[in-house]
Tab-separated table of C-alpha atoms and ligand atoms in Angstrom:
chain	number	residue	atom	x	y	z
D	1	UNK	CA	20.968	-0.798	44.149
D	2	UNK	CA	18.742	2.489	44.191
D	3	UNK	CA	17.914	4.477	41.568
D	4	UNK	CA	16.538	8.326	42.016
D	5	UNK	CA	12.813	8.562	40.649
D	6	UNK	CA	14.543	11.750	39.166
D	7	UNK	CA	16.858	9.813	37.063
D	8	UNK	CA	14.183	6.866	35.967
D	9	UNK	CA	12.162	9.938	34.667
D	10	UNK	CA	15.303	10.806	32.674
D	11	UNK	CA	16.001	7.703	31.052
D	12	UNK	CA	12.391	7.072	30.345
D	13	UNK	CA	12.150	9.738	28.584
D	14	UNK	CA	15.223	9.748	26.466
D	15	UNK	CA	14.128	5.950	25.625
D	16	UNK	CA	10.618	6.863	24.322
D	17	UNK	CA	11.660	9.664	22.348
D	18	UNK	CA	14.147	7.771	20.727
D	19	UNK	CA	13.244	4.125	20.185
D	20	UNK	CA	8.697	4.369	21.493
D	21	UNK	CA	9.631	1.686	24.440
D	22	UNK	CA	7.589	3.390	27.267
D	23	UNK	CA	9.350	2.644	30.553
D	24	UNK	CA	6.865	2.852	33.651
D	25	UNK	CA	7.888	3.539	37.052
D	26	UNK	CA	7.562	-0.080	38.386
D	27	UNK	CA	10.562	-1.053	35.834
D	28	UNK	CA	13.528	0.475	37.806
D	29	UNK	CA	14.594	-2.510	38.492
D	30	UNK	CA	15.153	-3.140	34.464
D	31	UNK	CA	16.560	0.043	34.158
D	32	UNK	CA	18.923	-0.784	37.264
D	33	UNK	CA	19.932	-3.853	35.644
D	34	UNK	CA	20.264	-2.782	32.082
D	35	UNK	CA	22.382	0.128	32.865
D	36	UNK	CA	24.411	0.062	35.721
D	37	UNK	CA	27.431	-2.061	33.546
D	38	UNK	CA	27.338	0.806	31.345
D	39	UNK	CA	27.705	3.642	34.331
D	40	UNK	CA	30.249	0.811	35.168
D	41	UNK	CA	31.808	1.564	31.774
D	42	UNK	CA	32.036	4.973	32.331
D	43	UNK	CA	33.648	5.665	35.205
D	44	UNK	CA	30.205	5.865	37.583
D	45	UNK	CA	29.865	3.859	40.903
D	46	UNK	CA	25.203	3.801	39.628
D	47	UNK	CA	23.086	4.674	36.978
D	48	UNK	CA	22.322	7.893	39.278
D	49	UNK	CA	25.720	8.918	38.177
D	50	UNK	CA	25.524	8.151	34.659
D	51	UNK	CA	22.690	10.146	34.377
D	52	UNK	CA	23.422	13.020	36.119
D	53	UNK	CA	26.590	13.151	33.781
D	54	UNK	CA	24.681	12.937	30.416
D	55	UNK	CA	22.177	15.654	31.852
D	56	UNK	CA	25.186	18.251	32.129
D	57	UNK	CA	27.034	16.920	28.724
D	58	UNK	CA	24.681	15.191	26.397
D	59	UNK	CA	26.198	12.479	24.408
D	60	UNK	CA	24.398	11.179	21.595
D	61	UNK	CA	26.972	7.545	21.348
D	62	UNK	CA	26.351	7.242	24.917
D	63	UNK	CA	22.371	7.777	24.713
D	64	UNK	CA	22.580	5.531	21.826
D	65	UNK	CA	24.080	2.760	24.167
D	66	UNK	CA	21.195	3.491	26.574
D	67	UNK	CA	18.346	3.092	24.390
D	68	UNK	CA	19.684	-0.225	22.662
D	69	UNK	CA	20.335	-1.400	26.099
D	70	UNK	CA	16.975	-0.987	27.538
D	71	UNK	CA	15.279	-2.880	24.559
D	72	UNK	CA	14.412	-6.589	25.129
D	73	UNK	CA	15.627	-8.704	22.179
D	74	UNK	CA	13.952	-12.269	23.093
D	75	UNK	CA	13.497	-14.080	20.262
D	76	UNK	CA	13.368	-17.795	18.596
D	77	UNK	CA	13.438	-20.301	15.678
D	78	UNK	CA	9.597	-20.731	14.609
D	79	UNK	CA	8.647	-18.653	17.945
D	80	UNK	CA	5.048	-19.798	18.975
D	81	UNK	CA	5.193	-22.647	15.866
D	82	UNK	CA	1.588	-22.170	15.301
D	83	UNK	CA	2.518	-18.946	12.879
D	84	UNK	CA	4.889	-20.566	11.212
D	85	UNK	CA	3.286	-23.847	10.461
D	86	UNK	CA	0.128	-22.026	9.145
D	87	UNK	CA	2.585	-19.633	6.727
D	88	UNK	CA	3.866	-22.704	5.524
D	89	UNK	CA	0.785	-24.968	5.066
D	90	UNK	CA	-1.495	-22.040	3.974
D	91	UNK	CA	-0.151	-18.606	3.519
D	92	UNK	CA	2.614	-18.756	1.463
D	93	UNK	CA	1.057	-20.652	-1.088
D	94	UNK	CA	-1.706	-18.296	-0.726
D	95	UNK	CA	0.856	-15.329	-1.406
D	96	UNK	CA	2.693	-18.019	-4.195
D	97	UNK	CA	-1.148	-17.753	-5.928
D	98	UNK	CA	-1.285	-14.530	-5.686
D	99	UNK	CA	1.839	-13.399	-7.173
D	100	UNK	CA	1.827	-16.065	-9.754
D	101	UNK	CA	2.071	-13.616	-12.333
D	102	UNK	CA	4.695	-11.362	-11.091
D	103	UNK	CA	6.874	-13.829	-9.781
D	104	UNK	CA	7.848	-11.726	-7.091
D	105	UNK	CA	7.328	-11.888	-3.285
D	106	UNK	CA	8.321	-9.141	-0.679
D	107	UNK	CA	8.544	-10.073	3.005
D	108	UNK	CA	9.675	-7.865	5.899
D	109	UNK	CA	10.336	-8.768	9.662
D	110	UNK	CA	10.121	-5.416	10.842
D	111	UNK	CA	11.641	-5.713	14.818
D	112	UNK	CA	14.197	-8.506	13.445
D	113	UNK	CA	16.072	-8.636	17.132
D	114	UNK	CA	18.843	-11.329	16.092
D	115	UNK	CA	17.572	-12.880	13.005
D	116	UNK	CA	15.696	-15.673	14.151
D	117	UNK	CA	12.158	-14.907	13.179
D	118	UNK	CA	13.306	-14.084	8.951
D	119	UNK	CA	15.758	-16.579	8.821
D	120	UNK	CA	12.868	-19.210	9.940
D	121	UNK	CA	11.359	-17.988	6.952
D	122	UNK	CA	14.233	-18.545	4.970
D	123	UNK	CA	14.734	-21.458	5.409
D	124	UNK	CA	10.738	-22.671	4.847
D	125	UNK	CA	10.942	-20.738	1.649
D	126	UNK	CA	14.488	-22.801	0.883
D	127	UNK	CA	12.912	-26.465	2.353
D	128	UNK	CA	9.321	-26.238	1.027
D	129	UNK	CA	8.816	-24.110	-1.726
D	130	UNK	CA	11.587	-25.465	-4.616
D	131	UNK	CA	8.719	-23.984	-6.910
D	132	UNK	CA	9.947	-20.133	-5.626
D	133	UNK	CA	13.280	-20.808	-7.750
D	134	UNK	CA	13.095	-17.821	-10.446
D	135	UNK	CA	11.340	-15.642	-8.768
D	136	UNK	CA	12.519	-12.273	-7.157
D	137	UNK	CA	11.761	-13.021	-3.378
D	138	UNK	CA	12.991	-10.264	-1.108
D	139	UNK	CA	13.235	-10.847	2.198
D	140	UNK	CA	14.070	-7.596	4.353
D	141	UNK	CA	14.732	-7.366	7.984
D	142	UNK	CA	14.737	-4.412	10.257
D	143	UNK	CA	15.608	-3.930	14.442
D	144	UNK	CA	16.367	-0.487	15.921
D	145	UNK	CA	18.952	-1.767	17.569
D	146	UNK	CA	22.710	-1.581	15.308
D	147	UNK	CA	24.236	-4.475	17.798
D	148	UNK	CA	21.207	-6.929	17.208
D	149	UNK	CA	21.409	-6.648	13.314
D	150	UNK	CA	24.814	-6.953	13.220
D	151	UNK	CA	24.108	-10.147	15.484
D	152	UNK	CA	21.786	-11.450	12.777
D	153	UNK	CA	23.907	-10.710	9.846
D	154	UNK	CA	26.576	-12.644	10.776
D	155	UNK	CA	23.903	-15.912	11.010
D	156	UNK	CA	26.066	-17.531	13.951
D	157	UNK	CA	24.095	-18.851	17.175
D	158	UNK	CA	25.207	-20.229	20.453
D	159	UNK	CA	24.109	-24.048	21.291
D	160	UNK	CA	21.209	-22.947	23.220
D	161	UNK	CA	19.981	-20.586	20.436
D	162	UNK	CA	20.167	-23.054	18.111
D	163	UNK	CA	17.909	-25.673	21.037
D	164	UNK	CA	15.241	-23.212	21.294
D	165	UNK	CA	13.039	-24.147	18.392
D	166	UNK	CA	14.976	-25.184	15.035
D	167	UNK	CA	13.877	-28.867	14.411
D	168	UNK	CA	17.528	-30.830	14.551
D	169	UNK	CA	17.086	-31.949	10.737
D	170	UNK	CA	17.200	-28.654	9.550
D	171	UNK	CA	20.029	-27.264	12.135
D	172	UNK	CA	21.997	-30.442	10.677
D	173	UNK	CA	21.085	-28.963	7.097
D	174	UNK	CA	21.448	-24.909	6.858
D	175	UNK	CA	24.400	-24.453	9.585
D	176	UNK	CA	27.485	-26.064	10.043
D	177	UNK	CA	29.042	-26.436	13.554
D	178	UNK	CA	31.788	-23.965	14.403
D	179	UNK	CA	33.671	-24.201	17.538
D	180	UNK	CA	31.142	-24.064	20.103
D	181	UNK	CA	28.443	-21.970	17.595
D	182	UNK	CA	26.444	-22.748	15.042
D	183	UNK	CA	26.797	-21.229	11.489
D	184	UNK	CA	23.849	-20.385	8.703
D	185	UNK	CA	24.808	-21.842	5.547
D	186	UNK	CA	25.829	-18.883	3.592
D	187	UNK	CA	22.747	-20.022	0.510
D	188	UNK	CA	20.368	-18.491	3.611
D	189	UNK	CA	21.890	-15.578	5.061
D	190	UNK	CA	22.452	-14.641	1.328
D	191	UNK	CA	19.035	-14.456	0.834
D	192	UNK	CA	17.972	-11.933	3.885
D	193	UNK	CA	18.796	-7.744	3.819
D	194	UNK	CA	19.663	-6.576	6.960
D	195	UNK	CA	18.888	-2.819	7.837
D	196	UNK	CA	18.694	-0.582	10.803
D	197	UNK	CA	15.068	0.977	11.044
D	198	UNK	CA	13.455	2.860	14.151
D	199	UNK	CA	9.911	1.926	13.868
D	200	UNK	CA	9.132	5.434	15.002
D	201	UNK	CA	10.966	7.120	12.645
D	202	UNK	CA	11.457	7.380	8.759
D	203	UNK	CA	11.059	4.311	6.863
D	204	UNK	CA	12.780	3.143	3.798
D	205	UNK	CA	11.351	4.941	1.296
D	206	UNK	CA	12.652	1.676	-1.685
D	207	UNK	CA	11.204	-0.752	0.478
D	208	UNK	CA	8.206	-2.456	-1.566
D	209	UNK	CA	4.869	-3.538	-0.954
D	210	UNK	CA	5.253	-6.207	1.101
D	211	UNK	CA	3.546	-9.353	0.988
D	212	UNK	CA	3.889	-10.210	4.322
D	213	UNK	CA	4.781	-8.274	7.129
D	214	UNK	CA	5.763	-9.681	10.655
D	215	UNK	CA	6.055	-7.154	12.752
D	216	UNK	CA	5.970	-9.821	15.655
D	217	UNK	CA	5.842	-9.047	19.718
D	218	UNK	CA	7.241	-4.730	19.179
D	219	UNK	CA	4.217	-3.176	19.475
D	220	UNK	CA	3.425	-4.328	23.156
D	221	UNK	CA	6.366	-1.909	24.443
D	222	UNK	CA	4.983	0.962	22.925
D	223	UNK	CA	2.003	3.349	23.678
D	224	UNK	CA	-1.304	3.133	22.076
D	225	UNK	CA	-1.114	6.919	20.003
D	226	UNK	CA	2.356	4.979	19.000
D	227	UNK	CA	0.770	1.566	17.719
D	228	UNK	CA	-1.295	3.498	15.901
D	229	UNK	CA	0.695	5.487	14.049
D	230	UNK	CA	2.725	2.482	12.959
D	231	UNK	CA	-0.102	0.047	12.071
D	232	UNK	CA	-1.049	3.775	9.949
D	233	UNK	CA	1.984	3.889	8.257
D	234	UNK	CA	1.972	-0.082	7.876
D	235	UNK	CA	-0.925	0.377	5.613
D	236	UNK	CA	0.907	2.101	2.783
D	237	UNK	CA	3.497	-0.110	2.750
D	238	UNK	CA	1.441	-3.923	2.512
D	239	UNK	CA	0.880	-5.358	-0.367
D	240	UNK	CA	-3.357	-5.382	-1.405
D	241	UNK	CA	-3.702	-9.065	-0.105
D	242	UNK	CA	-0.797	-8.655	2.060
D	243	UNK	CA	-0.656	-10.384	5.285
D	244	UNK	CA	0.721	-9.029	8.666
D	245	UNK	CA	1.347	-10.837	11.659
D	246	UNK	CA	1.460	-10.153	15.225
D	247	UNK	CA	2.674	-11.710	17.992
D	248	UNK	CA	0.549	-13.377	20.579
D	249	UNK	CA	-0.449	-10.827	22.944
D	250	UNK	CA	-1.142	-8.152	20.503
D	251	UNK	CA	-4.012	-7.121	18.432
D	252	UNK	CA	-4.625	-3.814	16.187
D	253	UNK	CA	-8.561	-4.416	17.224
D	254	UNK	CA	-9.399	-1.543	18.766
D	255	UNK	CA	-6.291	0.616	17.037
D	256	UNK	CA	-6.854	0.472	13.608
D	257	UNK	CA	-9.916	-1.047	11.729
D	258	UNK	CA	-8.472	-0.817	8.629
D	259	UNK	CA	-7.102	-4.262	9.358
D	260	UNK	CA	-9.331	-7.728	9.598
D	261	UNK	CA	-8.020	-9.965	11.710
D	262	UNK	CA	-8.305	-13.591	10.331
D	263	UNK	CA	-8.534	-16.994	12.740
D	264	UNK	CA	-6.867	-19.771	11.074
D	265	UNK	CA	-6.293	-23.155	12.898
D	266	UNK	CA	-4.334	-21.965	15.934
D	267	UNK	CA	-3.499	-18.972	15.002
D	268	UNK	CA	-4.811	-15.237	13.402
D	269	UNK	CA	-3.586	-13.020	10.705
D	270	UNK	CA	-4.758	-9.390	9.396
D	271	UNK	CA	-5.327	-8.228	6.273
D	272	UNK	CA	-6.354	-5.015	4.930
D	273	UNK	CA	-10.518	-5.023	4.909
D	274	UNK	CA	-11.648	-6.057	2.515
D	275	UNK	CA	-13.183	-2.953	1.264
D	276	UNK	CA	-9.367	-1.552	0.520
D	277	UNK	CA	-8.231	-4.621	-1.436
D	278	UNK	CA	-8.010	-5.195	-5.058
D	279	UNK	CA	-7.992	-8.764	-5.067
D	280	UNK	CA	-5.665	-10.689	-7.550
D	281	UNK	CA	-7.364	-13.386	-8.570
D	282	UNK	CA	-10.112	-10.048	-9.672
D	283	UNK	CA	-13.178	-9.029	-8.230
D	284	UNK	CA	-14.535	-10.989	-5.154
D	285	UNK	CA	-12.263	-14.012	-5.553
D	286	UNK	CA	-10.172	-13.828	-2.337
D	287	UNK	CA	-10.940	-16.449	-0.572
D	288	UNK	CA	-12.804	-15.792	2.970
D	289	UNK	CA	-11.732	-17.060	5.656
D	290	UNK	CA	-13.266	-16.763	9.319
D	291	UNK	CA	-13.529	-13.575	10.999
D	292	UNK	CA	-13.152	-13.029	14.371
D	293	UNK	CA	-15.431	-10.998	15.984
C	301	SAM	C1	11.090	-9.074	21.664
C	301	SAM	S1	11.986	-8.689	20.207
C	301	SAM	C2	10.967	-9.444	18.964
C	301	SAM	C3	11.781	-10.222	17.960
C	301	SAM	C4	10.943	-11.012	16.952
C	301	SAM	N1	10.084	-10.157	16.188
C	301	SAM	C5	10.157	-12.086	17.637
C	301	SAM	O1	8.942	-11.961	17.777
C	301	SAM	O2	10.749	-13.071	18.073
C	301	SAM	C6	11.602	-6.947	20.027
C	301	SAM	C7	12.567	-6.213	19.107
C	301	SAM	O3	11.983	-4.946	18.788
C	301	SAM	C8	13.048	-4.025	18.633
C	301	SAM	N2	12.527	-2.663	18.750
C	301	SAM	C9	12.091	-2.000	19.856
C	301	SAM	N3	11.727	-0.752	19.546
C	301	SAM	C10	11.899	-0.619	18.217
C	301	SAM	C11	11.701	0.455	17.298
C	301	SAM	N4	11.249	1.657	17.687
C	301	SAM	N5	11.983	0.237	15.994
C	301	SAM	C12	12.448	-0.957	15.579
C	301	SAM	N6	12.667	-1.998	16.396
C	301	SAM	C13	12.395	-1.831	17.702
C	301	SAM	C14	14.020	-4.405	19.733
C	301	SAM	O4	15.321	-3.927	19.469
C	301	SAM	C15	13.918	-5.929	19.726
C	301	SAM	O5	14.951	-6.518	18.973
C-alpha cells in the first residue's frame, strides 16, 4: 500500500513535535504499517485518508493514537544481561555504600515501554539485596506512551514475554501462572510507580535525585539538538555519584561532556565528571574506575 510523500511529511511531523521520534523518509513503510489499522478504525480505506481527515479537523485523541502508535516498545527481562549483572555484582552495592547513611535509594527507568527493564530491577533488589529492607527505595518508571504503562502496571506477561530473558527460577518465584499469562507477585509491582512522562516535555518536578537512571535504547529515535537537551536536563535530576545507563548503541560522547563514561567488565556506565561530584565517602574517595577514551 502507497502512502503520499505529502502525508509521511504530515505524520512526521506531528510525531516529532509531540513525542522527539524523528521519522525519515525511508520509514513509510513503518508508518504504512503502524497506521493503516487505525485509518481502518476510522472509517478510511489508507493512511492517505486518515491524514487528509485530521489535516481539515484536528483531533488531539486521534493524534494521540498516532504518536503512541508509531513508537517502538521492544523490550526484555535483563535486556543485554551484561547491564544487569554488573548493577547487581557492582553498582548497587556501590549505590548501597553510598547511601549508607541516608538509607534511601532513588531509581528511575525513564522510557519504561512495558515494565520489563524496572521490574528486572525489582526483583534483583528483592533476590539479592535482603540488606535494602528499611530503607526508602523508590523505584519510578516513566514511557510516553499511556497504553504501555498501563501494560506494565498491571505486571501480567504473555508466555513468550516471560521466555525472553527471566531466568525460570525466578519466573517460578515472583509470578504466578494465570490462564495462559504470567502474573508479578503483587510484593514487586508494589514496589514500582508508574507515570506517564514525554521525555521532551515537563518533567516531574517531586521526582528526586536519582541514583540511577536507565534511560535505556530512547535516545537513538531522537535527533541530536534533542539528546542533548535531555542528557541537559538529566543532569539536574542525578544524584552526585549517580549512575545512568544507556543502551547499547548509544553514547552521550560527543553530546554532552558533562558525563564520563565508565567501562566495566562487559559493559559502560556514565557518571557526572568528576569535577561536578561531591563524593560521599568525602573528598577524592570515589573509587576510579577505567575511562574510556
Ligand atoms: C525500545 S523501548 C525501550 C524500553 C526499555 N528502556 C529497554 O531498553 O528495553 C523505547 C520506549 O521509549 C518510549 N518513548 C519514545 N519517545 C519517548 C518520549 N519522548 N518520552 C518518553 N518515552 C518515549 C517508547 O514509548 C518506548 O516504550
Amino acid at each position: 500500500m502507497s502512502l503520499s510523500s505529502r502525508s509521511l511529511a504530515f505524520v512526521a511531523e506531528l510525531v516529532q513535535k509531540r513525542s522527539g521520534i524523528v521519522v525519515s523518509e525511508d520509514k513509510d513503510y513503518l508508518v504504512v504499517s503502524r497506521l493503516t489499522p487505525i485509518a481502518r478504525d476510522h472509517g478510511h480505506k489508507d493512511v492517505d485518508g486518515l491524514v487528509e481527515d485530521l489535516r481539515r479537523r484536528r483531533n488531539h485523541t486521534l493524534e494521540t493514537r498516532i504518536v503512541e502508535a508509531m513508537t517502538t516498545n521492544e523490550t526484555t527481562f535483563y535486556r543485554d544481561v551484561h547491564p544487569f549483572r554488573t548493577l547487581q555484582t557492582k553498582l548497587i552495592p556501590e549505590l548501597i555504600e553510598a547511601r549508607k547513611k541516608e538509607r534511601t535509594l532513588s531509581l528511575w527507568s525513564a522510557a519504561a515501554s512495558t515494565g520489563q527493564e524496572i521490574y528486572t530491577l525489582a526483583i534483583m533488589l528483592r533476590e539479592h539485596f535482603s540488606e535494602l529492607r528499611g530503607w526508602k527505595v523508590t523505584l519510578h518508571a516513566s514511557d510516553l506512551s499511556a497504553e504501555v504503562i498501563t501494560k506494565a502496571r498491571t505486571g501480567r506477561y504473555a508466555q513468550h514475554e516471560v521466555n525472553r530473558g527471566l531466568p525460570a527460577a525466578m519466573l517460578l518465584k515472583y509470578f504466578t501462572k494465570d490462564d495462559q499469562h504470567w502474573q508479578l507477585k503483587q510484593e514487586i509491582r508494589s514496589m514500582v510507580t508508574f507515570r506517564e512522562v514525554n521525555l521532551i516535555s515537563r518533567w516531574p518536578h517531586d521526582y528526586p535525585k536519582f541514583d540511577l537512571v536507565l534511560l535505556r535504547n530512547v535516545l537513538i529515535y531522537f535527533d541530536e539538538a534533542t539528546k542533548i537537551d535531555i542528557l541537559k536536563r538529566l543532569e539536574r535530576h542525578m544524584a552526585p555519584h549517580g549512575i545512568l545507563m544507556l543502551g547499547a548503541a548509544e553514547t552521550t560522547m560527543g553530546l554532552d561532556e558533562t558525563y564520563e563514561r565508565v567501562l566495566a567488565d562487559t559493559t559502560s556506565y556514565y557518571r557526572l565528571a568528576a569535577s561536578r561530584q561531591e563524593s560521599p565517602h568525602g573528598h577524592g574517595s570515589r573509587p576510579r574506575l577505567q575511562v574510556a577514551g
